[in-house]
Amino acid sequence: MNKMHTELSLMVVHAHPDDESIGTGGILAKYSAEGIRTVLVYGTRGEVGEILNSDFVPPSPGLKIEDIRALELEKALKVLGVESVHFLGYRDSGIVGSPENHHPQAFAEANMREATGKLVDIIRRERPHVIVTYNERGFYGHPDHIMANRVTLQAFSTADDPEFKCKNGLKPWHPNKLYYIAAPITRLRMINRWALERGEKPHFDPEVLGTPEDEITTIIDVREYLPQKLEAINCHQSQIDPNGFFRNLLNKYRDEALGYEYFSCVKGCNTIDHKETELFERFIAK
Ligand SMILES: [Zn+2]
Protein backbone atom coordinates (compact mmCIF):
# COMPACT_ATOMS: atom_id res chain seq x y z
CA MET A 1 0.00 0.00 0.00
CA ASN A 2 1.37 3.42 -0.82
CA LYS A 3 1.10 6.79 0.89
CA MET A 4 -2.31 7.70 -0.49
CA HIS A 5 -4.51 7.81 2.59
CA THR A 6 -3.51 11.23 3.79
CA GLU A 7 -7.10 12.17 4.54
CA LEU A 8 -7.52 9.37 7.11
CA SER A 9 -6.57 9.66 10.77
CA LEU A 10 -6.08 7.25 13.67
CA MET A 11 -6.19 8.41 17.30
CA VAL A 12 -4.98 6.18 20.13
CA VAL A 13 -5.79 7.16 23.72
CA HIS A 14 -3.38 5.80 26.35
CA ALA A 15 -2.74 6.38 30.04
CA HIS A 16 1.08 6.58 30.32
CA PRO A 17 4.13 7.06 28.08
CA ASP A 18 5.32 3.57 26.95
CA ASP A 19 1.80 2.10 26.70
CA GLU A 20 1.75 3.07 23.01
CA SER A 21 4.75 0.94 22.03
CA ILE A 22 3.84 -2.26 23.86
CA GLY A 23 0.12 -2.35 23.11
CA THR A 24 -0.22 -0.48 19.83
CA GLY A 25 3.31 0.01 18.43
CA GLY A 26 2.48 -2.22 15.47
CA ILE A 27 -0.62 -0.37 14.30
CA LEU A 28 1.03 3.01 14.84
CA ALA A 29 4.07 2.03 12.74
CA LYS A 30 1.91 0.36 10.09
CA TYR A 31 -0.62 3.13 9.61
CA SER A 32 2.01 5.88 9.78
CA ALA A 33 3.90 4.05 7.02
CA GLU A 34 0.69 3.78 4.99
CA GLY A 35 0.18 7.53 5.07
CA ILE A 36 -2.56 7.62 7.68
CA ARG A 37 -2.16 10.47 10.18
CA THR A 38 -1.48 9.00 13.62
CA VAL A 39 -2.32 10.91 16.79
CA LEU A 40 -1.64 9.95 20.41
CA VAL A 41 -3.37 11.20 23.54
CA TYR A 42 -2.14 10.48 27.08
CA GLY A 43 -4.07 10.92 30.30
CA THR A 44 -0.85 11.40 32.30
CA ARG A 45 2.91 11.75 31.93
CA GLY A 46 3.64 8.66 34.05
CA GLU A 47 4.71 10.64 37.12
CA VAL A 48 4.43 7.67 39.48
CA GLY A 49 6.47 5.26 37.38
CA GLU A 50 9.64 3.82 38.82
CA ILE A 51 12.92 3.18 37.10
CA LEU A 52 12.64 -0.54 36.47
CA ASN A 53 16.02 -0.94 34.81
CA SER A 54 18.86 -1.08 37.35
CA ASP A 55 21.40 -0.41 34.56
CA PHE A 56 19.61 2.75 33.50
CA VAL A 57 21.69 5.94 33.46
CA PRO A 58 19.60 9.14 33.29
CA PRO A 59 20.55 11.46 30.40
CA SER A 60 21.32 14.18 32.94
CA PRO A 61 21.33 14.14 36.74
CA GLY A 62 18.34 15.39 38.72
CA LEU A 63 15.72 14.72 36.04
CA LYS A 64 12.26 13.84 37.35
CA ILE A 65 10.76 10.55 36.22
CA GLU A 66 8.20 12.32 34.02
CA ASP A 67 11.01 14.24 32.30
CA ILE A 68 12.93 11.03 31.66
CA ARG A 69 9.79 9.41 30.30
CA ALA A 70 9.06 12.44 28.09
CA LEU A 71 12.50 12.10 26.45
CA GLU A 72 11.99 8.37 25.94
CA LEU A 73 8.53 8.97 24.51
CA GLU A 74 9.79 11.56 22.05
CA LYS A 75 12.25 9.01 20.62
CA ALA A 76 9.64 6.23 20.48
CA LEU A 77 7.09 8.42 18.69
CA LYS A 78 9.68 9.35 16.09
CA VAL A 79 10.39 5.64 15.48
CA LEU A 80 6.65 4.94 15.11
CA GLY A 81 6.06 7.92 12.81
CA VAL A 82 3.43 9.48 15.11
CA GLU A 83 2.53 12.94 13.86
CA SER A 84 0.81 14.53 16.82
CA VAL A 85 0.72 14.03 20.60
CA HIS A 86 -1.51 15.52 23.29
CA PHE A 87 -1.66 15.26 27.08
CA LEU A 88 -4.90 15.64 29.03
CA GLY A 89 -2.80 17.06 31.87
CA TYR A 90 -3.65 14.72 34.74
CA ARG A 91 -1.29 12.92 37.11
CA ASP A 92 -0.44 9.22 37.11
CA SER A 93 -2.74 7.56 39.69
CA GLY A 94 -0.36 4.71 40.55
CA ILE A 95 -1.35 1.08 40.86
CA VAL A 96 -4.58 0.01 42.58
CA GLY A 97 -4.54 0.69 46.29
CA SER A 98 -1.60 3.12 46.33
CA PRO A 99 -2.02 6.53 48.06
CA GLU A 100 -1.38 8.18 44.66
CA ASN A 101 -4.89 7.01 43.67
CA HIS A 102 -6.30 9.95 45.66
CA HIS A 103 -3.87 12.70 44.66
CA PRO A 104 -5.93 15.82 43.76
CA GLN A 105 -4.70 15.69 40.15
CA ALA A 106 -4.97 11.88 39.78
CA PHE A 107 -6.40 10.96 36.38
CA ALA A 108 -8.46 8.13 37.89
CA GLU A 109 -10.42 10.59 40.02
CA ALA A 110 -10.68 13.39 37.47
CA ASN A 111 -13.99 15.15 36.97
CA MET A 112 -15.59 13.22 34.08
CA ARG A 113 -17.11 16.26 32.41
CA GLU A 114 -13.87 18.18 32.53
CA ALA A 115 -11.76 15.25 31.25
CA THR A 116 -14.31 14.46 28.53
CA GLY A 117 -14.33 18.12 27.47
CA LYS A 118 -10.54 18.09 27.08
CA LEU A 119 -10.65 14.98 24.90
CA VAL A 120 -13.61 16.27 22.84
CA ASP A 121 -11.55 19.37 22.15
CA ILE A 122 -8.65 17.26 20.87
CA ILE A 123 -10.99 15.03 18.79
CA ARG A 124 -12.59 18.08 17.15
CA ARG A 125 -9.17 19.52 16.43
CA GLU A 126 -7.61 16.29 15.05
CA ARG A 127 -10.75 14.82 13.41
CA PRO A 128 -9.82 11.11 13.67
CA HIS A 129 -11.81 8.47 11.76
CA VAL A 130 -10.80 5.62 14.07
CA ILE A 131 -10.16 5.84 17.82
CA VAL A 132 -8.48 3.07 19.85
CA THR A 133 -8.28 2.74 23.64
CA TYR A 134 -8.49 0.14 26.45
CA ASN A 135 -11.55 -1.90 27.35
CA GLU A 136 -13.50 -1.32 30.57
CA ARG A 137 -11.05 -3.57 32.46
CA GLY A 138 -8.26 -1.21 31.49
CA PHE A 139 -6.34 -4.04 29.82
CA TYR A 140 -4.65 -5.04 33.08
CA GLY A 141 -6.72 -3.20 35.66
CA HIS A 142 -4.63 -0.05 36.15
CA PRO A 143 -6.94 2.76 37.37
CA ASP A 144 -5.59 5.18 34.72
CA HIS A 145 -6.24 2.68 31.94
CA ILE A 146 -9.81 2.20 33.16
CA MET A 147 -10.23 5.99 33.23
CA ALA A 148 -8.85 6.27 29.67
CA ASN A 149 -11.63 3.85 28.64
CA ARG A 150 -14.37 5.84 30.41
CA VAL A 151 -13.27 9.22 29.11
CA THR A 152 -12.76 7.97 25.54
CA LEU A 153 -16.13 6.21 25.43
CA GLN A 154 -17.85 9.38 26.63
CA ALA A 155 -15.87 11.70 24.32
CA PHE A 156 -16.48 9.44 21.30
CA SER A 157 -20.23 10.02 21.53
CA THR A 158 -19.99 13.64 22.69
CA ALA A 159 -17.62 14.94 20.00
CA ASP A 160 -20.39 15.24 17.39
CA ASP A 161 -23.00 16.68 19.76
CA PRO A 162 -23.59 20.30 18.69
CA GLU A 163 -25.01 21.03 22.14
CA PHE A 164 -21.61 20.28 23.70
CA LYS A 165 -19.65 23.48 23.31
CA CYS A 166 -15.86 23.69 23.36
CA LYS A 167 -14.23 26.85 24.66
CA ASN A 168 -12.51 27.49 21.34
CA GLY A 169 -15.61 26.99 19.17
CA LEU A 170 -14.32 23.94 17.25
CA LYS A 171 -16.97 22.28 15.09
CA PRO A 172 -18.50 18.90 16.08
CA TRP A 173 -16.77 15.85 14.61
CA HIS A 174 -18.08 12.33 14.24
CA PRO A 175 -15.36 9.66 14.54
CA ASN A 176 -16.47 6.57 12.57
CA LYS A 177 -15.21 3.69 14.68
CA LEU A 178 -14.12 2.95 18.25
CA TYR A 179 -11.95 -0.06 19.08
CA TYR A 180 -10.75 -1.53 22.35
CA ILE A 181 -7.34 -3.17 22.62
CA ALA A 182 -7.91 -6.88 23.27
CA ALA A 183 -5.79 -9.52 24.96
CA PRO A 184 -7.01 -12.94 23.81
CA ILE A 185 -7.67 -15.26 26.77
CA THR A 186 -5.82 -18.04 24.96
CA ARG A 187 -2.74 -15.84 24.61
CA LEU A 188 -2.77 -14.86 28.28
CA ARG A 189 -3.15 -18.50 29.32
CA MET A 190 -0.10 -19.33 27.21
CA ILE A 191 1.94 -16.57 28.86
CA ASN A 192 0.89 -17.78 32.31
CA ARG A 193 1.85 -21.37 31.46
CA TRP A 194 5.24 -20.08 30.41
CA ALA A 195 5.61 -18.16 33.70
CA LEU A 196 4.77 -21.33 35.66
CA GLU A 197 7.29 -23.37 33.66
CA ARG A 198 9.92 -20.83 34.68
CA GLY A 199 8.93 -21.23 38.31
CA GLU A 200 7.34 -17.76 38.46
CA LYS A 201 3.95 -16.85 39.78
CA PRO A 202 1.35 -16.02 37.08
CA HIS A 203 1.22 -12.28 36.54
CA PHE A 204 -2.53 -11.96 35.96
CA ASP A 205 -5.74 -13.93 35.71
CA PRO A 206 -6.47 -14.58 32.02
CA GLU A 207 -10.12 -15.33 32.78
CA VAL A 208 -10.57 -11.85 34.29
CA LEU A 209 -8.41 -9.73 32.00
CA GLY A 210 -8.56 -11.68 28.76
CA THR A 211 -10.91 -11.00 25.88
CA PRO A 212 -13.00 -14.02 24.79
CA GLU A 213 -12.35 -15.14 21.21
CA ASP A 214 -15.85 -14.17 20.00
CA GLU A 215 -15.40 -10.56 21.18
CA ILE A 216 -12.25 -10.12 19.09
CA THR A 217 -13.38 -8.56 15.83
CA THR A 218 -10.06 -7.52 14.38
CA ILE A 219 -6.61 -9.07 14.13
CA ILE A 220 -3.86 -6.96 12.60
CA ASP A 221 -0.73 -8.66 11.31
CA VAL A 222 2.08 -6.25 12.24
CA ARG A 223 5.04 -8.63 11.76
CA GLU A 224 6.36 -6.43 8.96
CA TYR A 225 6.62 -3.58 11.50
CA LEU A 226 8.23 -5.57 14.33
CA PRO A 227 11.62 -3.82 13.93
CA GLN A 228 10.00 -0.42 14.55
CA LYS A 229 7.80 -1.78 17.34
CA LEU A 230 10.78 -3.32 19.13
CA GLU A 231 12.89 -0.21 18.64
CA ALA A 232 10.08 1.93 20.08
CA ILE A 233 9.75 -0.41 23.09
CA ASN A 234 13.52 -0.16 23.60
CA CYS A 235 13.31 3.66 23.61
CA HIS A 236 11.60 3.35 27.01
CA GLN A 237 14.84 2.20 28.64
CA SER A 238 13.94 3.30 32.17
CA GLN A 239 10.78 1.18 32.09
CA ILE A 240 12.25 -2.15 30.98
CA ASP A 241 13.91 -4.49 33.43
CA PRO A 242 16.55 -6.24 31.27
CA ASN A 243 16.13 -9.39 33.38
CA GLY A 244 12.40 -9.09 33.88
CA PHE A 245 9.54 -11.26 32.76
CA PHE A 246 8.52 -9.03 29.86
CA ARG A 247 12.01 -8.86 28.34
CA ASN A 248 12.43 -12.64 28.65
CA LEU A 249 9.05 -13.19 27.08
CA LEU A 250 10.01 -11.01 24.12
CA ASN A 251 13.33 -12.77 23.70
CA LYS A 252 11.63 -16.16 23.56
CA TYR A 253 8.29 -15.43 21.86
CA ARG A 254 8.95 -12.23 19.94
CA ASP A 255 6.67 -12.87 16.96
CA GLU A 256 3.91 -14.55 18.97
CA ALA A 257 3.93 -11.85 21.65
CA LEU A 258 4.20 -8.81 19.41
CA GLY A 259 3.51 -9.83 15.81
CA TYR A 260 -0.27 -9.52 15.95
CA GLU A 261 -2.43 -6.86 17.61
CA TYR A 262 -6.01 -7.71 18.60
CA PHE A 263 -9.01 -5.40 18.92
CA SER A 264 -12.73 -5.41 19.64
CA CYS A 265 -14.80 -2.99 17.60
CA VAL A 266 -17.37 -1.42 19.93
CA LYS A 267 -18.82 1.49 17.92
CA GLY A 268 -19.43 2.07 14.26
CA CYS A 269 -18.91 -1.45 12.94
CA ASN A 270 -21.16 -3.35 10.64
CA THR A 271 -22.22 -6.74 11.81
CA ILE A 272 -19.03 -8.58 11.15
CA ASP A 273 -19.16 -12.16 9.92
CA HIS A 274 -15.40 -12.44 9.61
CA LYS A 275 -12.43 -11.13 11.55
CA GLU A 276 -11.30 -7.80 10.15
CA THR A 277 -7.64 -7.47 9.24
CA GLU A 278 -7.61 -3.66 9.08
CA LEU A 279 -8.89 -0.95 11.43
CA PHE A 280 -9.82 1.06 8.35
CA GLU A 281 -11.45 -1.87 6.54
CA ARG A 282 -14.47 0.13 5.44
CA PHE A 283 -12.27 2.97 4.22
CA ILE A 284 -9.49 1.17 2.39
CA ALA A 285 -10.16 -0.45 -0.97
CA LYS A 286 -7.74 -3.31 -1.45
ZN1 LIG B 1 0.03 2.37 31.41
Coordinates of C-alpha atoms and ligand atoms in Angstrom, one line a residue:
M1 CA 0.0 0.0 0.0
N2 CA 1.4 3.4 -0.8
K3 CA 1.1 6.8 0.9
M4 CA -2.3 7.7 -0.5
H5 CA -4.5 7.8 2.6
T6 CA -3.5 11.2 3.8
E7 CA -7.1 12.2 4.5
L8 CA -7.5 9.4 7.1
S9 CA -6.6 9.7 10.8
L10 CA -6.1 7.2 13.7
M11 CA -6.2 8.4 17.3
V12 CA -5.0 6.2 20.1
V13 CA -5.8 7.2 23.7
H14 CA -3.4 5.8 26.3
A15 CA -2.7 6.4 30.0
H16 CA 1.1 6.6 30.3
P17 CA 4.1 7.1 28.1
D18 CA 5.3 3.6 27.0
D19 CA 1.8 2.1 26.7
E20 CA 1.7 3.1 23.0
S21 CA 4.7 0.9 22.0
I22 CA 3.8 -2.3 23.9
G23 CA 0.1 -2.4 23.1
T24 CA -0.2 -0.5 19.8
G25 CA 3.3 0.0 18.4
G26 CA 2.5 -2.2 15.5
I27 CA -0.6 -0.4 14.3
L28 CA 1.0 3.0 14.8
A29 CA 4.1 2.0 12.7
K30 CA 1.9 0.4 10.1
Y31 CA -0.6 3.1 9.6
S32 CA 2.0 5.9 9.8
A33 CA 3.9 4.1 7.0
E34 CA 0.7 3.8 5.0
G35 CA 0.2 7.5 5.1
I36 CA -2.6 7.6 7.7
R37 CA -2.2 10.5 10.2
T38 CA -1.5 9.0 13.6
V39 CA -2.3 10.9 16.8
L40 CA -1.6 9.9 20.4
V41 CA -3.4 11.2 23.5
Y42 CA -2.1 10.5 27.1
G43 CA -4.1 10.9 30.3
T44 CA -0.8 11.4 32.3
R45 CA 2.9 11.8 31.9
G46 CA 3.6 8.7 34.0
E47 CA 4.7 10.6 37.1
V48 CA 4.4 7.7 39.5
G49 CA 6.5 5.3 37.4
E50 CA 9.6 3.8 38.8
I51 CA 12.9 3.2 37.1
L52 CA 12.6 -0.5 36.5
N53 CA 16.0 -0.9 34.8
S54 CA 18.9 -1.1 37.4
D55 CA 21.4 -0.4 34.6
F56 CA 19.6 2.8 33.5
V57 CA 21.7 5.9 33.5
P58 CA 19.6 9.1 33.3
P59 CA 20.5 11.5 30.4
S60 CA 21.3 14.2 32.9
P61 CA 21.3 14.1 36.7
G62 CA 18.3 15.4 38.7
L63 CA 15.7 14.7 36.0
K64 CA 12.3 13.8 37.4
I65 CA 10.8 10.5 36.2
E66 CA 8.2 12.3 34.0
D67 CA 11.0 14.2 32.3
I68 CA 12.9 11.0 31.7
R69 CA 9.8 9.4 30.3
A70 CA 9.1 12.4 28.1
L71 CA 12.5 12.1 26.5
E72 CA 12.0 8.4 25.9
L73 CA 8.5 9.0 24.5
E74 CA 9.8 11.6 22.0
K75 CA 12.2 9.0 20.6
A76 CA 9.6 6.2 20.5
L77 CA 7.1 8.4 18.7
K78 CA 9.7 9.3 16.1
V79 CA 10.4 5.6 15.5
L80 CA 6.7 4.9 15.1
G81 CA 6.1 7.9 12.8
V82 CA 3.4 9.5 15.1
E83 CA 2.5 12.9 13.9
S84 CA 0.8 14.5 16.8
V85 CA 0.7 14.0 20.6
H86 CA -1.5 15.5 23.3
F87 CA -1.7 15.3 27.1
L88 CA -4.9 15.6 29.0
G89 CA -2.8 17.1 31.9
Y90 CA -3.6 14.7 34.7
R91 CA -1.3 12.9 37.1
D92 CA -0.4 9.2 37.1
S93 CA -2.7 7.6 39.7
G94 CA -0.4 4.7 40.5
I95 CA -1.4 1.1 40.9
V96 CA -4.6 0.0 42.6
G97 CA -4.5 0.7 46.3
S98 CA -1.6 3.1 46.3
P99 CA -2.0 6.5 48.1
E100 CA -1.4 8.2 44.7
N101 CA -4.9 7.0 43.7
H102 CA -6.3 9.9 45.7
H103 CA -3.9 12.7 44.7
P104 CA -5.9 15.8 43.8
Q105 CA -4.7 15.7 40.1
A106 CA -5.0 11.9 39.8
F107 CA -6.4 11.0 36.4
A108 CA -8.5 8.1 37.9
E109 CA -10.4 10.6 40.0
A110 CA -10.7 13.4 37.5
N111 CA -14.0 15.1 37.0
M112 CA -15.6 13.2 34.1
R113 CA -17.1 16.3 32.4
E114 CA -13.9 18.2 32.5
A115 CA -11.8 15.3 31.2
T116 CA -14.3 14.5 28.5
G117 CA -14.3 18.1 27.5
K118 CA -10.5 18.1 27.1
L119 CA -10.6 15.0 24.9
V120 CA -13.6 16.3 22.8
D121 CA -11.6 19.4 22.1
I122 CA -8.7 17.3 20.9
I123 CA -11.0 15.0 18.8
R124 CA -12.6 18.1 17.2
R125 CA -9.2 19.5 16.4
E126 CA -7.6 16.3 15.1
R127 CA -10.8 14.8 13.4
P128 CA -9.8 11.1 13.7
H129 CA -11.8 8.5 11.8
V130 CA -10.8 5.6 14.1
I131 CA -10.2 5.8 17.8
V132 CA -8.5 3.1 19.9
T133 CA -8.3 2.7 23.6
Y134 CA -8.5 0.1 26.4
N135 CA -11.5 -1.9 27.4
E136 CA -13.5 -1.3 30.6
R137 CA -11.1 -3.6 32.5
G138 CA -8.3 -1.2 31.5
F139 CA -6.3 -4.0 29.8
Y140 CA -4.6 -5.0 33.1
G141 CA -6.7 -3.2 35.7
H142 CA -4.6 0.0 36.2
P143 CA -6.9 2.8 37.4
D144 CA -5.6 5.2 34.7
H145 CA -6.2 2.7 31.9
I146 CA -9.8 2.2 33.2
M147 CA -10.2 6.0 33.2
A148 CA -8.9 6.3 29.7
N149 CA -11.6 3.9 28.6
R150 CA -14.4 5.8 30.4
V151 CA -13.3 9.2 29.1
T152 CA -12.8 8.0 25.5
L153 CA -16.1 6.2 25.4
Q154 CA -17.8 9.4 26.6
A155 CA -15.9 11.7 24.3
F156 CA -16.5 9.4 21.3
S157 CA -20.2 10.0 21.5
T158 CA -20.0 13.6 22.7
A159 CA -17.6 14.9 20.0
D160 CA -20.4 15.2 17.4
D161 CA -23.0 16.7 19.8
P162 CA -23.6 20.3 18.7
E163 CA -25.0 21.0 22.1
F164 CA -21.6 20.3 23.7
K165 CA -19.6 23.5 23.3
C166 CA -15.9 23.7 23.4
K167 CA -14.2 26.8 24.7
N168 CA -12.5 27.5 21.3
G169 CA -15.6 27.0 19.2
L170 CA -14.3 23.9 17.2
K171 CA -17.0 22.3 15.1
P172 CA -18.5 18.9 16.1
W173 CA -16.8 15.9 14.6
H174 CA -18.1 12.3 14.2
P175 CA -15.4 9.7 14.5
N176 CA -16.5 6.6 12.6
K177 CA -15.2 3.7 14.7
L178 CA -14.1 3.0 18.2
Y179 CA -11.9 -0.1 19.1
Y180 CA -10.8 -1.5 22.3
I181 CA -7.3 -3.2 22.6
A182 CA -7.9 -6.9 23.3
A183 CA -5.8 -9.5 25.0
P184 CA -7.0 -12.9 23.8
I185 CA -7.7 -15.3 26.8
T186 CA -5.8 -18.0 25.0
R187 CA -2.7 -15.8 24.6
L188 CA -2.8 -14.9 28.3
R189 CA -3.2 -18.5 29.3
M190 CA -0.1 -19.3 27.2
I191 CA 1.9 -16.6 28.9
N192 CA 0.9 -17.8 32.3
R193 CA 1.8 -21.4 31.5
W194 CA 5.2 -20.1 30.4
A195 CA 5.6 -18.2 33.7
L196 CA 4.8 -21.3 35.7
E197 CA 7.3 -23.4 33.7
R198 CA 9.9 -20.8 34.7
G199 CA 8.9 -21.2 38.3
E200 CA 7.3 -17.8 38.5
K201 CA 3.9 -16.9 39.8
P202 CA 1.4 -16.0 37.1
H203 CA 1.2 -12.3 36.5
F204 CA -2.5 -12.0 36.0
D205 CA -5.7 -13.9 35.7
P206 CA -6.5 -14.6 32.0
E207 CA -10.1 -15.3 32.8
V208 CA -10.6 -11.9 34.3
L209 CA -8.4 -9.7 32.0
G210 CA -8.6 -11.7 28.8
T211 CA -10.9 -11.0 25.9
P212 CA -13.0 -14.0 24.8
E213 CA -12.4 -15.1 21.2
D214 CA -15.9 -14.2 20.0
E215 CA -15.4 -10.6 21.2
I216 CA -12.3 -10.1 19.1
T217 CA -13.4 -8.6 15.8
T218 CA -10.1 -7.5 14.4
I219 CA -6.6 -9.1 14.1
I220 CA -3.9 -7.0 12.6
D221 CA -0.7 -8.7 11.3
V222 CA 2.1 -6.3 12.2
R223 CA 5.0 -8.6 11.8
E224 CA 6.4 -6.4 9.0
Y225 CA 6.6 -3.6 11.5
L226 CA 8.2 -5.6 14.3
P227 CA 11.6 -3.8 13.9
Q228 CA 10.0 -0.4 14.5
K229 CA 7.8 -1.8 17.3
L230 CA 10.8 -3.3 19.1
E231 CA 12.9 -0.2 18.6
A232 CA 10.1 1.9 20.1
I233 CA 9.8 -0.4 23.1
N234 CA 13.5 -0.2 23.6
C235 CA 13.3 3.7 23.6
H236 CA 11.6 3.3 27.0
Q237 CA 14.8 2.2 28.6
S238 CA 13.9 3.3 32.2
Q239 CA 10.8 1.2 32.1
I240 CA 12.2 -2.1 31.0
D241 CA 13.9 -4.5 33.4
P242 CA 16.5 -6.2 31.3
N243 CA 16.1 -9.4 33.4
G244 CA 12.4 -9.1 33.9
F245 CA 9.5 -11.3 32.8
F246 CA 8.5 -9.0 29.9
R247 CA 12.0 -8.9 28.3
N248 CA 12.4 -12.6 28.6
L249 CA 9.0 -13.2 27.1
L250 CA 10.0 -11.0 24.1
N251 CA 13.3 -12.8 23.7
K252 CA 11.6 -16.2 23.6
Y253 CA 8.3 -15.4 21.9
R254 CA 8.9 -12.2 19.9
D255 CA 6.7 -12.9 17.0
E256 CA 3.9 -14.6 19.0
A257 CA 3.9 -11.8 21.7
L258 CA 4.2 -8.8 19.4
G259 CA 3.5 -9.8 15.8
Y260 CA -0.3 -9.5 15.9
E261 CA -2.4 -6.9 17.6
Y262 CA -6.0 -7.7 18.6
F263 CA -9.0 -5.4 18.9
S264 CA -12.7 -5.4 19.6
C265 CA -14.8 -3.0 17.6
V266 CA -17.4 -1.4 19.9
K267 CA -18.8 1.5 17.9
G268 CA -19.4 2.1 14.3
C269 CA -18.9 -1.5 12.9
N270 CA -21.2 -3.3 10.6
T271 CA -22.2 -6.7 11.8
I272 CA -19.0 -8.6 11.1
D273 CA -19.2 -12.2 9.9
H274 CA -15.4 -12.4 9.6
K275 CA -12.4 -11.1 11.5
E276 CA -11.3 -7.8 10.1
T277 CA -7.6 -7.5 9.2
E278 CA -7.6 -3.7 9.1
L279 CA -8.9 -0.9 11.4
F280 CA -9.8 1.1 8.3
E281 CA -11.4 -1.9 6.5
R282 CA -14.5 0.1 5.4
F283 CA -12.3 3.0 4.2
I284 CA -9.5 1.2 2.4
A285 CA -10.2 -0.4 -1.0
K286 CA -7.7 -3.3 -1.4
Ligands
ZN1 ZN 0.0 2.4 31.4

